[in-house]
Amino acid sequence: MRLRRLQIGLWVAAIAAMVIFAGTRWATQGEGVAETSQAFTPVFTLADDEGRIRTSAEFRGKFLLVFFGFTNCPDVCPTTLSDVAQVLDDLGADAEKVQPLFVSIDPERDRRLGLAAYTAAFHPAILGLAGTETETKAAADSFKIFYERENDAASPDGYSMAHSPGLFLIGPDGEWLRQFTYGTPAADILSDLQTRF
């Protein structure tokens, strides 16, 4: 009988521990925002649509909203860029304090399709960048994001791109501030930015 009670007590303790662990993990996810455990400074050296080399250092003094994607993306990329455009419109004059960047993870095809025209369709302030494969990989590694080409017969040119869908906020000093998960409402991104000005 005593052994049976001990077993029941251990099961109750194990279940309670799992509930507490799950609750803690859920609570720290917080409203579509992921935070890093320690600050870091992502860097990039990438060309814009005119072939001019742009670096992370040139944007010091501004907040950066950085998104990695590709122009043939059917949903995540256009949705996120639409949200960024809404944030910029809602910021009004404060939009000058923010530089949105769209970094192509499919640079060869995106340059051919017209990266500047793609980003301008969402908002004229969004700057599209497309480096070489090596530069793109270095930028992605610096931001700690994943991407890879996937064969897909139903997609243009027979392939698509899988990638991390986060929108990354970088501070005026170049340090990582936070990541907004895909689907974070534009109003929440706007509110976060406004608390930082």
mmCIF file of C-alpha atoms in Angstrom:
data_model
loop_
_atom_site.group_PDB
_atom_site.id
_atom_site.type_symbol
_atom_site.label_atom_id
_atom_site.label_comp_id
_atom_site.label_asym_id
_atom_site.label_seq_id
_atom_site.Cartn_x
_atom_site.Cartn_y
_atom_site.Cartn_z
ATOM 1 C CA MET A 1 0.000 0.000 0.000
ATOM 2 C CA ARG A 2 2.831 2.375 0.942
ATOM 3 C CA LEU A 3 4.605 1.578 -2.371
ATOM 4 C CA ARG A 4 1.397 2.312 -4.290
ATOM 5 C CA ARG A 5 1.080 5.733 -2.610
ATOM 6 C CA LEU A 6 4.711 6.493 -3.389
ATOM 7 C CA GLN A 7 4.161 5.618 -7.062
ATOM 8 C CA ILE A 8 1.058 7.823 -7.230
ATOM 9 C CA GLY A 9 2.962 10.658 -5.528
ATOM 10 C CA LEU A 10 5.808 10.363 -8.041
ATOM 11 C CA TRP A 11 3.372 10.399 -10.964
ATOM 12 C CA VAL A 12 1.629 13.500 -9.583
ATOM 13 C CA ALA A 13 4.989 15.235 -9.110
ATOM 14 C CA ALA A 14 6.083 14.332 -12.647
ATOM 15 C CA ILE A 15 2.828 15.614 -14.156
ATOM 16 C CA ALA A 16 3.045 18.826 -12.117
ATOM 17 C CA ALA A 17 6.624 19.372 -13.299
ATOM 18 C CA MET A 18 5.567 18.907 -16.935
ATOM 19 C CA VAL A 19 2.684 21.363 -16.529
ATOM 20 C CA ILE A 20 4.962 23.967 -14.934
ATOM 21 C CA PHE A 21 7.593 23.480 -17.658
ATOM 22 C CA ALA A 22 5.014 23.790 -20.459
ATOM 23 C CA GLY A 23 3.451 26.854 -18.819
ATOM 24 C CA THR A 24 6.824 28.539 -18.481
ATOM 25 C CA ARG A 25 7.698 27.840 -22.134
ATOM 26 C CA TRP A 26 4.310 29.147 -23.284
ATOM 27 C CA ALA A 27 4.558 32.299 -21.161
ATOM 28 C CA THR A 28 8.002 33.195 -22.463
ATOM 29 C CA GLN A 29 6.830 33.023 -26.090
ATOM 30 C CA GLY A 30 4.848 36.204 -25.407
ATOM 31 C CA GLU A 31 2.510 37.689 -27.984
ATOM 32 C CA GLY A 32 4.341 36.718 -31.134
ATOM 33 C CA VAL A 33 7.729 37.994 -29.997
ATOM 34 C CA ALA A 34 10.861 35.954 -29.475
ATOM 35 C CA GLU A 35 13.761 37.435 -27.550
ATOM 36 C CA THR A 36 17.344 36.287 -27.658
ATOM 37 C CA SER A 37 19.132 35.357 -24.471
ATOM 38 C CA GLN A 38 21.973 37.741 -25.178
ATOM 39 C CA ALA A 39 22.567 40.660 -27.506
ATOM 40 C CA PHE A 40 24.582 40.255 -30.664
ATOM 41 C CA THR A 41 25.364 42.421 -33.660
ATOM 42 C CA PRO A 42 24.342 40.930 -37.012
ATOM 43 C CA VAL A 43 26.235 42.193 -40.055
ATOM 44 C CA PHE A 44 25.805 42.083 -43.815
ATOM 45 C CA THR A 45 27.407 43.265 -47.029
ATOM 46 C CA LEU A 46 24.891 43.017 -49.868
ATOM 47 C CA ALA A 47 24.099 44.806 -53.120
ATOM 48 C CA ASP A 48 20.926 46.791 -53.729
ATOM 49 C CA ASP A 49 19.021 46.571 -57.011
ATOM 50 C CA GLU A 50 21.377 49.098 -58.638
ATOM 51 C CA GLY A 51 24.424 47.036 -57.706
ATOM 52 C CA ARG A 52 25.559 49.444 -54.982
ATOM 53 C CA ILE A 53 27.091 47.654 -51.987
ATOM 54 C CA ARG A 54 25.210 48.297 -48.761
ATOM 55 C CA THR A 55 26.527 47.320 -45.340
ATOM 56 C CA SER A 56 25.007 47.055 -41.900
ATOM 57 C CA ALA A 57 27.341 49.831 -40.681
ATOM 58 C CA GLU A 58 25.800 52.454 -42.978
ATOM 59 C CA PHE A 59 22.447 52.162 -41.218
ATOM 60 C CA ARG A 60 23.755 53.003 -37.727
ATOM 61 C CA GLY A 61 21.488 55.537 -36.059
ATOM 62 C CA LYS A 62 18.312 53.932 -37.397
ATOM 63 C CA PHE A 63 16.194 51.008 -36.304
ATOM 64 C CA LEU A 64 16.223 48.208 -38.873
ATOM 65 C CA LEU A 65 13.305 45.909 -39.635
ATOM 66 C CA VAL A 66 14.961 43.054 -41.518
ATOM 67 C CA PHE A 67 13.162 40.247 -43.327
ATOM 68 C CA PHE A 68 14.746 37.418 -45.318
ATOM 69 C CA GLY A 69 12.612 36.115 -48.180
ATOM 70 C CA PHE A 70 12.150 35.762 -51.940
ATOM 71 C CA THR A 71 9.957 37.379 -54.573
ATOM 72 C CA ASN A 72 8.175 34.157 -55.628
ATOM 73 C CA CYS A 73 7.054 33.497 -52.050
ATOM 74 C CA PRO A 74 3.291 32.836 -52.156
ATOM 75 C CA ASP A 75 2.276 33.941 -48.671
ATOM 76 C CA VAL A 76 4.738 34.584 -45.818
ATOM 77 C CA CYS A 77 6.851 37.203 -47.612
ATOM 78 C CA PRO A 78 4.040 39.348 -49.049
ATOM 79 C CA THR A 79 2.126 39.175 -45.777
ATOM 80 C CA THR A 80 5.139 40.291 -43.751
ATOM 81 C CA LEU A 81 6.049 43.083 -46.186
ATOM 82 C CA SER A 82 2.433 44.288 -46.109
ATOM 83 C CA ASP A 83 2.644 44.446 -42.315
ATOM 84 C CA VAL A 84 5.922 46.396 -42.520
ATOM 85 C CA ALA A 85 4.312 48.832 -44.973
ATOM 86 C CA GLN A 86 1.410 49.320 -42.552
ATOM 87 C CA VAL A 87 3.821 49.999 -39.683
ATOM 88 C CA LEU A 88 5.668 52.611 -41.751
ATOM 89 C CA ASP A 89 2.437 54.346 -42.726
ATOM 90 C CA ASP A 90 1.217 54.362 -39.128
ATOM 91 C CA LEU A 91 4.521 55.754 -37.827
ATOM 92 C CA GLY A 92 4.029 58.959 -39.813
ATOM 93 C CA ALA A 93 7.029 61.270 -39.424
ATOM 94 C CA ASP A 94 8.724 58.750 -37.102
ATOM 95 C CA ALA A 95 9.090 56.372 -40.073
ATOM 96 C CA GLU A 96 12.335 58.241 -40.841
ATOM 97 C CA LYS A 97 13.828 56.544 -37.771
ATOM 98 C CA VAL A 98 13.282 53.085 -39.288
ATOM 99 C CA GLN A 99 14.868 51.425 -42.333
ATOM 100 C CA PRO A 100 13.088 48.276 -43.536
ATOM 101 C CA LEU A 101 15.260 45.780 -45.423
ATOM 102 C CA PHE A 102 14.185 42.820 -47.537
ATOM 103 C CA VAL A 103 17.127 40.437 -47.940
ATOM 104 C CA SER A 104 16.756 37.998 -50.819
ATOM 105 C CA ILE A 105 17.548 34.358 -50.106
ATOM 106 C CA ASP A 106 17.135 33.666 -53.835
ATOM 107 C CA PRO A 107 19.372 36.465 -55.143
ATOM 108 C CA GLU A 108 20.011 35.370 -58.732
ATOM 109 C CA ARG A 109 16.347 34.862 -59.587
ATOM 110 C CA ASP A 110 15.174 37.890 -57.576
ATOM 111 C CA ARG A 111 17.618 40.210 -59.369
ATOM 112 C CA ARG A 112 16.314 38.875 -62.685
ATOM 113 C CA LEU A 113 12.687 39.425 -61.630
ATOM 114 C CA GLY A 114 13.338 42.959 -60.356
ATOM 115 C CA LEU A 115 13.826 43.211 -56.616
ATOM 116 C CA ALA A 116 13.306 46.988 -56.416
ATOM 117 C CA ALA A 117 9.964 46.798 -58.212
ATOM 118 C CA TYR A 118 8.879 44.016 -55.873
ATOM 119 C CA THR A 119 9.665 45.893 -52.660
ATOM 120 C CA ALA A 120 8.296 49.195 -54.024
ATOM 121 C CA ALA A 121 4.954 47.489 -54.628
ATOM 122 C CA PHE A 122 4.628 47.247 -50.834
ATOM 123 C CA HIS A 123 6.259 50.530 -49.773
ATOM 124 C CA PRO A 124 8.856 52.823 -51.350
ATOM 125 C CA ALA A 125 10.948 52.853 -48.159
ATOM 126 C CA ILE A 126 11.588 49.093 -48.184
ATOM 127 C CA LEU A 127 15.084 48.463 -49.526
ATOM 128 C CA GLY A 128 15.701 45.179 -51.304
ATOM 129 C CA LEU A 129 19.153 43.606 -51.048
ATOM 130 C CA ALA A 130 20.532 40.670 -53.041
ATOM 131 C CA GLY A 131 24.141 39.609 -52.705
ATOM 132 C CA THR A 132 26.083 36.674 -54.029
ATOM 133 C CA GLU A 133 25.360 33.210 -52.663
ATOM 134 C CA THR A 134 28.335 33.581 -50.313
ATOM 135 C CA GLU A 135 27.242 37.033 -49.095
ATOM 136 C CA THR A 136 23.672 35.826 -48.596
ATOM 137 C CA LYS A 137 24.835 32.838 -46.557
ATOM 138 C CA ALA A 138 27.080 35.080 -44.439
ATOM 139 C CA ALA A 139 24.197 37.486 -43.749
ATOM 140 C CA ALA A 140 21.820 34.635 -42.864
ATOM 141 C CA ASP A 141 24.396 33.091 -40.534
ATOM 142 C CA SER A 142 24.953 36.452 -38.869
ATOM 143 C CA PHE A 143 21.194 36.823 -38.240
ATOM 144 C CA LYS A 144 21.052 33.158 -37.188
ATOM 145 C CA ILE A 145 18.386 32.247 -39.707
ATOM 146 C CA PHE A 146 17.783 29.175 -41.840
ATOM 147 C CA TYR A 147 17.053 28.954 -45.558
ATOM 148 C CA GLU A 148 17.420 26.360 -48.301
ATOM 149 C CA ARG A 149 16.283 25.644 -51.828
ATOM 150 C CA GLU A 150 13.592 22.965 -52.207
ATOM 151 C CA ASN A 151 12.555 21.220 -55.414
ATOM 152 C CA ASP A 152 8.900 21.940 -56.158
ATOM 153 C CA ALA A 153 7.480 21.143 -59.589
ATOM 154 C CA ALA A 154 4.454 23.373 -58.941
ATOM 155 C CA SER A 155 6.603 26.475 -58.285
ATOM 156 C CA PRO A 156 8.146 28.785 -60.907
ATOM 157 C CA ASP A 157 11.430 27.382 -62.247
ATOM 158 C CA GLY A 158 10.700 24.092 -60.443
ATOM 159 C CA TYR A 159 11.842 25.163 -56.981
ATOM 160 C CA SER A 160 10.867 27.154 -53.914
ATOM 161 C CA MET A 161 12.735 28.427 -50.864
ATOM 162 C CA ALA A 162 12.219 27.346 -47.273
ATOM 163 C CA HIS A 163 13.275 29.958 -44.723
ATOM 164 C CA SER A 164 12.898 31.351 -41.224
ATOM 165 C CA PRO A 165 9.863 33.656 -41.335
ATOM 166 C CA GLY A 166 10.763 36.094 -38.548
ATOM 167 C CA LEU A 167 10.942 39.873 -38.825
ATOM 168 C CA PHE A 168 14.061 41.079 -37.053
ATOM 169 C CA LEU A 169 14.409 44.371 -35.166
ATOM 170 C CA ILE A 170 17.922 45.802 -34.932
ATOM 171 C CA GLY A 171 18.708 48.845 -32.806
ATOM 172 C CA PRO A 172 20.429 52.071 -33.903
ATOM 173 C CA ASP A 173 23.669 50.742 -32.396
ATOM 174 C CA GLY A 174 23.459 47.675 -34.655
ATOM 175 C CA GLU A 175 22.527 45.250 -31.874
ATOM 176 C CA TRP A 176 19.760 42.680 -32.180
ATOM 177 C CA LEU A 177 16.713 43.733 -30.164
ATOM 178 C CA ARG A 178 14.051 41.137 -30.920
ATOM 179 C CA GLN A 179 12.361 38.901 -33.452
ATOM 180 C CA PHE A 180 8.690 39.249 -34.343
ATOM 181 C CA THR A 181 7.259 35.860 -35.253
ATOM 182 C CA TYR A 182 5.280 35.442 -38.451
ATOM 183 C CA GLY A 183 1.744 36.710 -38.006
ATOM 184 C CA THR A 184 2.566 39.323 -35.348
ATOM 185 C CA PRO A 185 0.000 42.083 -35.992
ATOM 186 C CA ALA A 186 1.322 45.329 -37.461
ATOM 187 C CA ALA A 187 -0.212 47.153 -34.485
ATOM 188 C CA ASP A 188 2.005 45.182 -32.085
ATOM 189 C CA ILE A 189 5.143 45.930 -34.109
ATOM 190 C CA LEU A 190 4.146 49.603 -34.232
ATOM 191 C CA SER A 191 3.561 49.719 -30.488
ATOM 192 C CA ASP A 192 6.956 48.148 -29.794
ATOM 193 C CA LEU A 193 8.758 50.642 -32.027
ATOM 194 C CA GLN A 194 6.969 53.624 -30.520
ATOM 195 C CA THR A 195 8.169 52.697 -27.043
ATOM 196 C CA ARG A 196 11.780 52.880 -28.310
ATOM 197 C CA PHE A 197 11.794 56.390 -29.805
#
